[in-house]
Tab-separated table of C-alpha atoms in Angstrom:
chain	number	residue	atom	x	y	z
J	15	MET	CA	0.000	0.000	0.000
J	16	ALA	CA	2.907	2.341	0.675
J	17	ALA	CA	4.251	1.648	-2.811
J	18	ARG	CA	0.805	2.387	-4.209
J	19	GLY	CA	0.830	5.756	-2.440
J	20	ALA	CA	4.183	6.645	-3.989
J	21	ILE	CA	3.171	5.772	-7.544
J	22	THR	CA	-0.153	7.553	-7.011
J	23	ALA	CA	1.716	10.728	-6.065
J	24	CYS	CA	3.820	10.380	-9.227
J	25	TYR	CA	0.696	10.180	-11.351
J	26	GLY	CA	-0.826	13.237	-9.680
J	27	LEU	CA	2.285	15.358	-10.139
J	28	THR	CA	2.609	14.265	-13.763
J	29	GLY	CA	-0.947	15.476	-14.314
J	30	VAL	CA	0.027	18.891	-12.956
J	31	LEU	CA	3.020	18.839	-15.303
J	32	ASN	CA	0.756	18.120	-18.264
J	33	ALA	CA	-1.481	21.040	-17.298
J	34	LEU	CA	1.488	23.389	-17.231
J	35	TRP	CA	2.044	22.574	-20.896
J	36	GLY	CA	-1.495	22.125	-22.219
J	37	ALA	CA	-3.442	24.755	-20.283
J	38	THR	CA	-0.918	27.481	-21.096
J	39	LEU	CA	-0.958	26.829	-24.856
J	40	PRO	CA	-3.632	29.480	-25.596
J	41	ALA	CA	-1.579	32.079	-23.701
J	42	THR	CA	1.648	30.967	-25.412
J	43	ASP	CA	-0.153	31.128	-28.759
J	44	ALA	CA	-1.189	34.714	-27.991
J	45	ARG	CA	2.265	35.666	-26.647
J	46	LEU	CA	4.178	34.506	-29.727
J	47	GLY	CA	1.394	34.956	-32.314
J	48	LEU	CA	1.700	31.368	-33.483
J	49	GLY	CA	-1.643	30.608	-35.143
J	50	PRO	CA	-2.935	27.070	-35.801
J	51	GLY	CA	-0.288	26.192	-38.384
J	52	ARG	CA	2.829	27.058	-36.372
J	53	LEU	CA	1.281	25.764	-33.158
J	54	GLY	CA	0.736	22.461	-34.938
J	55	TYR	CA	4.421	22.306	-35.869
J	56	VAL	CA	5.434	22.957	-32.244
J	57	LEU	CA	3.219	20.071	-31.158
J	58	MET	CA	4.820	17.945	-33.862
J	59	ALA	CA	8.250	18.759	-32.382
J	60	LEU	CA	7.008	17.521	-29.006
J	61	ALA	CA	5.785	14.324	-30.685
J	62	VAL	CA	9.095	13.689	-32.441
J	63	GLY	CA	10.998	13.974	-29.177
J	64	ALA	CA	8.675	11.544	-27.395
J	65	LEU	CA	8.719	9.003	-30.242
J	66	VAL	CA	12.509	8.978	-30.289
J	67	ALA	CA	12.714	8.343	-26.549
J	68	MET	CA	9.912	5.811	-25.914
J	69	PRO	CA	11.467	2.781	-27.667
J	70	VAL	CA	14.656	3.348	-25.666
J	71	ALA	CA	12.790	3.698	-22.375
J	72	GLY	CA	11.463	0.113	-22.452
J	73	PRO	CA	14.873	-1.616	-22.535
J	74	LEU	CA	16.136	0.864	-19.923
J	75	ALA	CA	13.216	-0.020	-17.642
J	76	ASP	CA	13.917	-3.747	-18.102
J	77	GLN	CA	17.580	-3.182	-17.251
J	78	TRP	CA	17.257	-0.618	-14.445
J	79	GLY	CA	13.695	-1.216	-13.277
J	80	GLY	CA	10.751	1.127	-13.643
J	81	ARG	CA	11.329	2.582	-10.186
J	82	ARG	CA	14.818	3.889	-10.910
J	83	LEU	CA	13.891	5.189	-14.352
J	84	LEU	CA	10.866	7.004	-12.918
J	85	ARG	CA	12.924	8.550	-10.138
J	86	LEU	CA	15.296	10.071	-12.716
J	87	ALA	CA	12.777	11.050	-15.403
J	88	ALA	CA	10.155	12.814	-13.270
J	89	PRO	CA	12.121	15.821	-11.939
J	90	SER	CA	14.048	16.182	-15.196
J	91	THR	CA	10.794	16.496	-17.151
J	92	ALA	CA	9.487	19.120	-14.738
J	93	LEU	CA	12.624	21.227	-15.180
J	94	ALA	CA	12.321	20.934	-18.965
J	95	LEU	CA	9.129	23.022	-18.795
J	96	ALA	CA	11.346	26.047	-18.256
J	97	GLY	CA	12.402	25.791	-21.918
J	98	PRO	CA	8.980	26.599	-23.418
J	99	ALA	CA	8.438	29.180	-20.698
J	100	LEU	CA	11.559	31.152	-21.640
J	101	ALA	CA	11.371	30.670	-25.419
J	102	GLY	CA	11.193	34.015	-27.198
J	103	SER	CA	10.540	32.731	-30.708
J	104	VAL	CA	8.756	29.887	-32.428
J	105	GLU	CA	12.128	28.318	-33.298
J	106	LEU	CA	13.280	28.216	-29.670
J	107	LEU	CA	9.847	26.975	-28.626
J	108	ALA	CA	10.129	24.089	-31.105
J	109	VAL	CA	13.604	23.103	-29.851
J	110	SER	CA	12.498	23.165	-26.229
J	111	ALA	CA	9.405	21.134	-27.207
J	112	VAL	CA	11.655	18.385	-28.625
J	113	VAL	CA	13.570	18.155	-25.328
J	114	LEU	CA	10.372	18.193	-23.296
J	115	GLY	CA	8.861	15.532	-25.562
J	116	MET	CA	11.840	13.188	-25.104
J	117	LEU	CA	11.614	13.405	-21.340
J	118	LEU	CA	7.824	13.011	-21.399
J	119	GLY	CA	8.253	9.852	-23.464
J	120	VAL	CA	10.584	8.301	-20.912
J	121	LEU	CA	8.374	9.433	-18.038
J	122	ASN	CA	5.207	7.901	-19.503
J	123	VAL	CA	6.856	4.524	-20.072
J	124	ALA	CA	8.358	4.527	-16.574
J	125	LEU	CA	4.981	5.362	-15.029
J	126	SER	CA	3.242	2.515	-16.883
J	127	VAL	CA	5.902	-0.038	-15.971
J	128	GLN	CA	5.839	0.833	-12.287
J	129	ALA	CA	2.037	1.022	-12.125
J	130	VAL	CA	1.754	-2.459	-13.675
J	131	ALA	CA	4.214	-3.759	-11.072
J	132	VAL	CA	2.131	-2.337	-8.227
J	133	GLU	CA	-1.114	-3.660	-9.724
J	134	ARG	CA	0.349	-7.147	-10.016
J	135	ALA	CA	1.635	-7.021	-6.446
J	136	LEU	CA	-1.799	-5.985	-5.135
J	137	ASN	CA	-3.545	-8.534	-7.403
J	138	ARG	CA	-6.523	-6.240	-8.095
J	139	PRO	CA	-7.318	-3.484	-10.611
J	140	ILE	CA	-5.977	-0.041	-9.727
J	141	MET	CA	-5.044	1.365	-13.140
J	142	ALA	CA	-8.135	3.532	-13.614
J	143	THR	CA	-7.618	5.076	-10.175
J	144	MET	CA	-3.963	5.765	-11.003
J	145	HIS	CA	-4.981	7.595	-14.152
J	146	GLY	CA	-7.744	9.301	-12.211
J	147	THR	CA	-5.078	10.738	-9.937
J	148	TRP	CA	-3.214	11.918	-13.031
J	149	THR	CA	-6.287	13.737	-14.285
J	150	LEU	CA	-6.942	15.121	-10.796
J	151	GLY	CA	-3.486	16.664	-10.958
J	152	ALA	CA	-4.285	18.002	-14.422
J	153	VAL	CA	-7.540	19.511	-13.138
J	154	ALA	CA	-5.788	21.146	-10.176
J	155	GLY	CA	-3.048	22.456	-12.436
J	156	GLY	CA	-5.528	23.718	-15.011
J	157	GLY	CA	-7.559	25.466	-12.324
J	158	MET	CA	-4.509	27.189	-10.877
J	159	ILE	CA	-3.376	28.275	-14.333
J	160	THR	CA	-6.832	29.656	-15.151
J	161	ALA	CA	-6.850	31.634	-11.899
J	162	ALA	CA	-3.330	32.933	-12.481
J	163	LEU	CA	-4.101	34.041	-16.037
J	164	ARG	CA	-7.273	35.744	-14.832
J	165	ALA	CA	-5.070	37.603	-12.340
J	166	ALA	CA	-2.825	38.752	-15.247
J	167	VAL	CA	0.216	36.722	-14.143
J	168	PRO	CA	2.627	36.551	-17.125
J	169	VAL	CA	2.568	33.071	-18.607
J	170	GLN	CA	6.384	32.893	-18.759
J	171	ALA	CA	6.829	33.610	-15.064
J	172	LEU	CA	4.009	31.222	-14.193
J	173	MET	CA	5.522	28.308	-16.118
J	174	ALA	CA	9.096	28.870	-14.924
J	175	ALA	CA	8.196	29.125	-11.229
J	176	ALA	CA	5.848	26.147	-11.393
J	177	ALA	CA	8.527	24.031	-13.122
J	178	LEU	CA	10.945	24.566	-10.220
J	179	LEU	CA	8.331	23.764	-7.569
J	180	LEU	CA	7.183	20.676	-9.432
J	181	ALA	CA	10.731	19.360	-9.831
J	182	ALA	CA	11.289	19.690	-6.077
J	183	ALA	CA	8.065	17.797	-5.346
J	184	MET	CA	9.016	15.012	-7.753
J	185	LEU	CA	12.422	14.649	-6.110
J	186	ALA	CA	10.690	14.166	-2.772
J	187	VAL	CA	8.359	11.523	-4.205
J	188	GLY	CA	11.372	9.770	-5.732
J	189	GLY	CA	12.669	9.170	-2.240
J	190	ARG	CA	9.404	7.425	-1.335
J	191	LEU	CA	9.746	5.180	-4.379
J	192	ASP	CA	13.127	4.032	-3.089
J	193	ARG	CA	11.782	3.304	0.394
J	194	HIS	CA	8.762	1.334	-0.816
J	195	ALA	CA	9.891	-0.960	-3.628
J	196	VAL	CA	7.463	-3.713	-4.661
J	197	PRO	CA	8.099	-7.216	-6.005
J	198	ARG	CA	7.158	-7.758	-9.618
J	199	PRO	CA	6.094	-11.231	-10.712
J	200	VAL	CA	7.514	-12.679	-13.893
J	201	VAL	CA	4.614	-14.024	-15.964
J	202	THR	CA	5.390	-17.452	-17.394
J	203	ALA	CA	2.467	-17.746	-19.795
J	204	ALA	CA	2.934	-16.773	-23.434
J	205	PRO	CA	2.856	-12.978	-23.928
J	206	PRO	CA	0.525	-11.277	-26.436
J	207	SER	CA	1.428	-11.850	-30.072
J	208	PRO	CA	3.089	-9.075	-32.108
J	209	SER	CA	-0.145	-8.521	-34.032
J	210	SER	CA	-2.076	-8.136	-30.767
J	211	LEU	CA	0.500	-5.641	-29.515
J	212	ILE	CA	0.160	-3.618	-32.707
J	213	MET	CA	-3.630	-3.607	-32.504
J	214	LEU	CA	-3.570	-2.621	-28.828
J	215	GLY	CA	-1.278	0.212	-29.854
J	216	VAL	CA	-3.713	1.250	-32.591
J	217	VAL	CA	-6.585	1.376	-30.095
J	218	GLY	CA	-4.431	3.407	-27.726
J	219	ALA	CA	-3.401	5.718	-30.563
J	220	ALA	CA	-7.005	6.367	-31.574
J	221	ALA	CA	-7.881	7.109	-27.951
J	222	PHE	CA	-4.906	9.410	-27.449
J	223	ILE	CA	-5.581	11.325	-30.652
J	224	THR	CA	-9.108	11.893	-29.394
J	225	GLU	CA	-7.871	12.886	-25.940
J	226	GLY	CA	-4.910	14.897	-27.222
J	227	ALA	CA	-7.112	16.901	-29.548
J	228	ALA	CA	-9.039	17.980	-26.462
J	229	THR	CA	-6.028	18.868	-24.333
J	230	ASP	CA	-4.165	20.696	-27.118
J	231	TRP	CA	-7.017	22.251	-29.075
J	232	ALA	CA	-10.008	22.745	-26.746
J	233	GLY	CA	-8.658	26.072	-25.542
J	234	VAL	CA	-7.644	27.229	-29.004
J	235	HIS	CA	-11.087	26.253	-30.349
J	236	ALA	CA	-12.735	28.315	-27.592
J	237	THR	CA	-10.670	31.425	-28.351
J	238	ARG	CA	-10.362	31.310	-32.131
J	239	VAL	CA	-13.666	29.674	-33.175
J	240	LEU	CA	-16.028	30.586	-30.342
J	241	GLY	CA	-14.495	34.004	-29.591
J	242	GLY	CA	-13.795	33.326	-25.907
J	243	HIS	CA	-11.167	34.851	-23.576
J	244	PRO	CA	-7.856	32.918	-23.116
J	245	ALA	CA	-8.977	32.104	-19.578
J	246	THR	CA	-12.148	30.581	-21.070
J	247	GLY	CA	-9.874	28.437	-23.224
J	248	SER	CA	-8.143	27.149	-20.097
J	249	LEU	CA	-11.576	26.475	-18.581
J	250	MET	CA	-12.439	24.144	-21.489
J	251	TYR	CA	-9.274	22.172	-20.732
J	252	THR	CA	-10.160	22.036	-17.041
J	253	VAL	CA	-13.758	20.874	-17.618
J	254	PHE	CA	-12.501	18.099	-19.895
J	255	PHE	CA	-10.243	16.791	-17.135
J	256	VAL	CA	-12.854	17.195	-14.378
J	257	ALA	CA	-15.146	14.803	-16.253
J	258	MET	CA	-12.277	12.425	-16.975
J	259	THR	CA	-11.209	12.436	-13.327
J	260	LEU	CA	-14.681	11.616	-11.979
J	261	VAL	CA	-15.109	8.699	-14.365
J	262	ARG	CA	-11.645	7.300	-13.696
J	263	PHE	CA	-12.097	7.197	-9.925
J	264	ALA	CA	-15.260	5.161	-10.493
J	265	GLY	CA	-13.741	3.251	-13.381
J	266	ASP	CA	-12.297	0.193	-11.644
J	267	ALA	CA	-15.711	-0.618	-10.143
J	268	VAL	CA	-17.471	0.047	-13.475
J	269	ARG	CA	-15.050	-2.186	-15.329
J	270	ALA	CA	-15.485	-4.958	-12.746
J	271	ARG	CA	-19.264	-4.775	-13.205
J	272	LEU	CA	-19.537	-4.370	-16.980
J	273	GLY	CA	-16.314	-5.936	-18.218
J	274	ALA	CA	-13.564	-4.357	-20.290
J	275	ALA	CA	-15.277	-4.801	-23.663
J	276	VAL	CA	-18.573	-3.145	-22.735
J	277	THR	CA	-16.765	-0.390	-20.826
J	278	ILE	CA	-14.669	0.601	-23.838
J	279	ARG	CA	-17.608	0.437	-26.238
J	280	LEU	CA	-19.566	2.870	-24.054
J	281	ALA	CA	-16.465	5.044	-23.739
J	282	GLY	CA	-16.049	5.441	-27.483
J	283	LEU	CA	-19.707	6.231	-28.068
J	284	THR	CA	-19.771	8.823	-25.272
J	285	ALA	CA	-16.689	10.600	-26.634
J	286	THR	CA	-18.200	10.639	-30.129
J	287	ALA	CA	-21.309	12.355	-28.769
J	288	GLY	CA	-19.093	14.873	-26.963
J	289	TYR	CA	-17.276	15.859	-30.146
J	290	GLY	CA	-20.646	16.219	-31.822
J	291	LEU	CA	-21.606	18.900	-29.301
J	292	VAL	CA	-18.252	20.659	-29.711
J	293	LEU	CA	-18.730	20.844	-33.474
J	294	LEU	CA	-22.305	22.009	-33.027
J	295	ALA	CA	-21.202	24.857	-30.737
J	296	GLY	CA	-19.671	26.882	-33.556
J	297	ALA	CA	-22.993	26.969	-35.409
J	298	LEU	CA	-25.017	28.204	-32.420
J	299	PRO	CA	-25.766	31.820	-31.455
J	300	ALA	CA	-23.037	33.455	-29.382
J	301	PRO	CA	-24.747	33.135	-25.943
J	302	ALA	CA	-25.095	29.356	-26.290
J	303	ARG	CA	-21.705	28.544	-27.803
J	304	ILE	CA	-19.587	28.316	-24.657
J	305	GLY	CA	-22.126	26.215	-22.748
J	306	CYS	CA	-22.520	23.746	-25.607
J	307	ALA	CA	-18.750	23.408	-26.000
J	308	LEU	CA	-18.289	22.897	-22.254
J	309	ALA	CA	-20.859	20.082	-22.316
J	310	GLY	CA	-19.147	18.554	-25.341
J	311	TRP	CA	-15.685	18.547	-23.811
J	312	ALA	CA	-17.118	17.112	-20.576
J	313	LEU	CA	-18.647	14.184	-22.479
J	314	THR	CA	-15.418	13.688	-24.403
J	315	GLY	CA	-13.423	13.537	-21.178
J	316	ALA	CA	-15.879	11.101	-19.616
J	317	GLY	CA	-15.759	8.907	-22.712
J	318	MET	CA	-11.981	8.746	-23.032
J	319	ALA	CA	-11.368	8.211	-19.322
J	320	MET	CA	-11.187	4.424	-19.333
J	321	VAL	CA	-9.633	3.477	-22.671
J	322	TRP	CA	-5.923	3.703	-21.880
J	323	PRO	CA	-6.195	2.351	-18.294
J	324	VAL	CA	-8.007	-0.735	-19.607
J	325	VAL	CA	-5.489	-1.250	-22.436
J	326	THR	CA	-2.504	-0.929	-20.059
J	327	SER	CA	-4.024	-3.175	-17.417
J	328	THR	CA	-4.968	-5.830	-19.968
J	329	LEU	CA	-1.467	-5.841	-21.431
J	330	GLY	CA	0.169	-6.050	-18.003
J	331	ALA	CA	-2.070	-8.915	-16.902
J	332	ALA	CA	-1.371	-10.736	-20.180
J	333	GLY	CA	2.383	-10.866	-19.648
J	334	GLY	CA	3.566	-7.550	-21.066
J	335	ASN	CA	7.057	-6.696	-19.809
J	336	ALA	CA	8.646	-3.227	-20.061
J	337	ARG	CA	9.681	-3.697	-23.691
J	338	ARG	CA	6.166	-4.705	-24.740
J	339	LEU	CA	4.640	-1.922	-22.685
J	340	SER	CA	6.991	0.558	-24.316
J	341	ALA	CA	6.113	-0.788	-27.789
J	342	VAL	CA	2.376	-0.352	-27.222
J	343	THR	CA	3.004	2.973	-25.490
J	344	THR	CA	5.096	4.200	-28.426
J	345	ILE	CA	2.353	3.382	-30.935
J	346	SER	CA	-0.361	4.808	-28.679
J	347	TYR	CA	1.383	7.978	-27.588
J	348	GLY	CA	2.767	8.394	-31.093
J	349	GLY	CA	-0.757	8.662	-32.377
J	350	GLY	CA	-1.720	10.903	-29.482
J	351	LEU	CA	1.176	13.258	-30.123
J	352	ILE	CA	1.271	13.285	-33.898
J	353	GLY	CA	-2.512	13.327	-34.377
J	354	PRO	CA	-3.209	16.581	-32.508
J	355	ALA	CA	-0.133	18.119	-34.127
J	356	LEU	CA	-1.455	17.276	-37.602
J	357	ILE	CA	-4.738	18.947	-36.717
J	358	GLY	CA	-2.899	22.284	-36.925
J	359	PRO	CA	-2.026	22.093	-40.652
J	360	VAL	CA	-5.480	20.658	-41.428
J	361	ALA	CA	-7.070	23.499	-39.461
J	362	ALA	CA	-4.942	26.056	-41.303
J	363	VAL	CA	-6.293	24.803	-44.627
J	364	ALA	CA	-9.850	23.687	-43.848
J	365	GLY	CA	-10.611	25.322	-40.499
J	366	LEU	CA	-10.403	23.960	-36.956
J	367	PRO	CA	-14.029	22.705	-36.781
J	368	LEU	CA	-13.495	20.446	-39.792
J	369	ALA	CA	-10.152	19.259	-38.392
J	370	LEU	CA	-11.879	18.146	-35.179
J	371	VAL	CA	-13.949	15.686	-37.209
J	372	ILE	CA	-10.803	13.498	-37.228
J	373	PRO	CA	-10.769	12.731	-33.471
J	374	ALA	CA	-14.549	12.390	-33.470
J	375	THR	CA	-14.284	9.642	-36.081
J	376	LEU	CA	-11.500	7.897	-34.149
J	377	ALA	CA	-13.603	7.859	-30.977
J	378	LEU	CA	-16.228	5.930	-32.917
J	379	LEU	CA	-13.489	3.614	-34.192
J	380	VAL	CA	-12.485	2.785	-30.607
J	381	ALA	CA	-16.060	1.739	-29.834
J	382	ALA	CA	-16.033	-0.581	-32.854
J	383	ILE	CA	-12.648	-2.358	-32.749
J	384	ALA	CA	-11.505	-2.343	-29.102
J	385	PRO	CA	-14.087	-4.690	-27.515
J	386	PRO	CA	-13.389	-7.798	-29.663
J	387	LEU	CA	-9.627	-7.185	-29.484
J	388	LEU	CA	-9.529	-7.046	-25.679
J	389	THR	CA	-11.714	-10.133	-25.444
J	390	ALA	CA	-9.328	-12.045	-27.736
J	391	VAL	CA	-6.201	-11.000	-25.774
J	392	VAL	CA	-7.727	-12.026	-22.443
J	393	ARG	CA	-8.954	-15.380	-23.770
J	394	SER	CA	-5.601	-16.170	-25.374
J	395	HIS	CA	-3.673	-15.398	-22.198
J	396	THR	CA	-6.123	-17.320	-20.004
J	397	HIS	CA	-5.670	-20.391	-22.214
J	398	THR	CA	-1.854	-20.270	-22.230
J	399	ALA	CA	-1.678	-19.453	-18.520
J	400	GLY	CA	-3.900	-22.415	-17.712
J	401	ALA	CA	-1.664	-24.689	-19.775
J	402	SER	CA	1.519	-23.490	-18.059
J	403	THR	CA	2.802	-25.257	-14.949
J	404	ALA	CA	6.008	-23.283	-14.483
J	405	PRO	CA	6.328	-21.473	-11.149
J	406	ALA	CA	6.298	-17.666	-11.061
J	407	HIS	CA	9.387	-15.957	-9.687
J	408	ARG	CA	9.540	-12.497	-8.262
J	409	ARG	CA	12.068	-9.720	-8.602
J	410	MET	CA	12.334	-6.107	-7.566
J	411	PRO	CA	11.413	-3.486	-10.213
């Protein structure tokens, strides 16, 4: 339980870190006059950095253990936020986004590896709650950023000061990780096939594109399409994560009652309906636009809340080691990083509302393809695990 508390704190602080990047994007856009096209290229730079680092993070986690890798990656990623904060041009912002993306890639893999280890040690589902803590941190961070921007705090000073405080907090949590290591069982049954890993990654990618479009573009949509204040843009981001947080804290119980397949099908359909409301908002009269968009982003957050926790938990239970987790994570986060970045160029040509049709379609795709895939992975692992008689050994992550 002490180890669970440490990894929970890591997830919460990482959520705050994500808010410091995502919720300040509208203000950074206004500060540097980026526009959808150049903002899309900055997000692409972040994606490139993460995609370079994620495949390396898996072997490192297998060699060092997820605990050690997480202890190093977390404070380093927090400090890297100072780069975007201090960037005075789009070129410097892009370079700092590459560095931040590389560290985020390592951090996300390390978090998944260590969370799977804790879940196995406890022998019960906790992944949705872990991600709920992440979104709770994102909500708290988004709320603080909204309040600070309303108070006319310069976005550069806000990001730089918060990066230092967050790095100090992550160093303190790293000490708790060292004091409360958990044993990690080695699964002896056959792991998921390469094709199953690829398909799990595709499902994760579709979910992350849908989620990433909300975190990166909800605020910009509110300011540029709906005519809202930059603080209203941050509010859209915050509402999205409030809904996601509430669903994730209830998610382990919902999944236990309905099963993974039904849970993900409902998730995809709910997110699709949410994007429908967001797209409808731009066609409504001005007084109704903000309310409709808020409702849409809330439904989108509620819908996407359970997809990645269920995918990660299923893979971990089916014998996914750090390398396999990093492979699925690379495909999934690659889609989540590249997809929202590509929305920028599409928006520059066809308009942001039309570009947001892409994640709406992918949310519907998740509802269609994820349920049978998860059912097949679980059945395959159950069969091979039942046939195996080899004893399970334990080692420290």
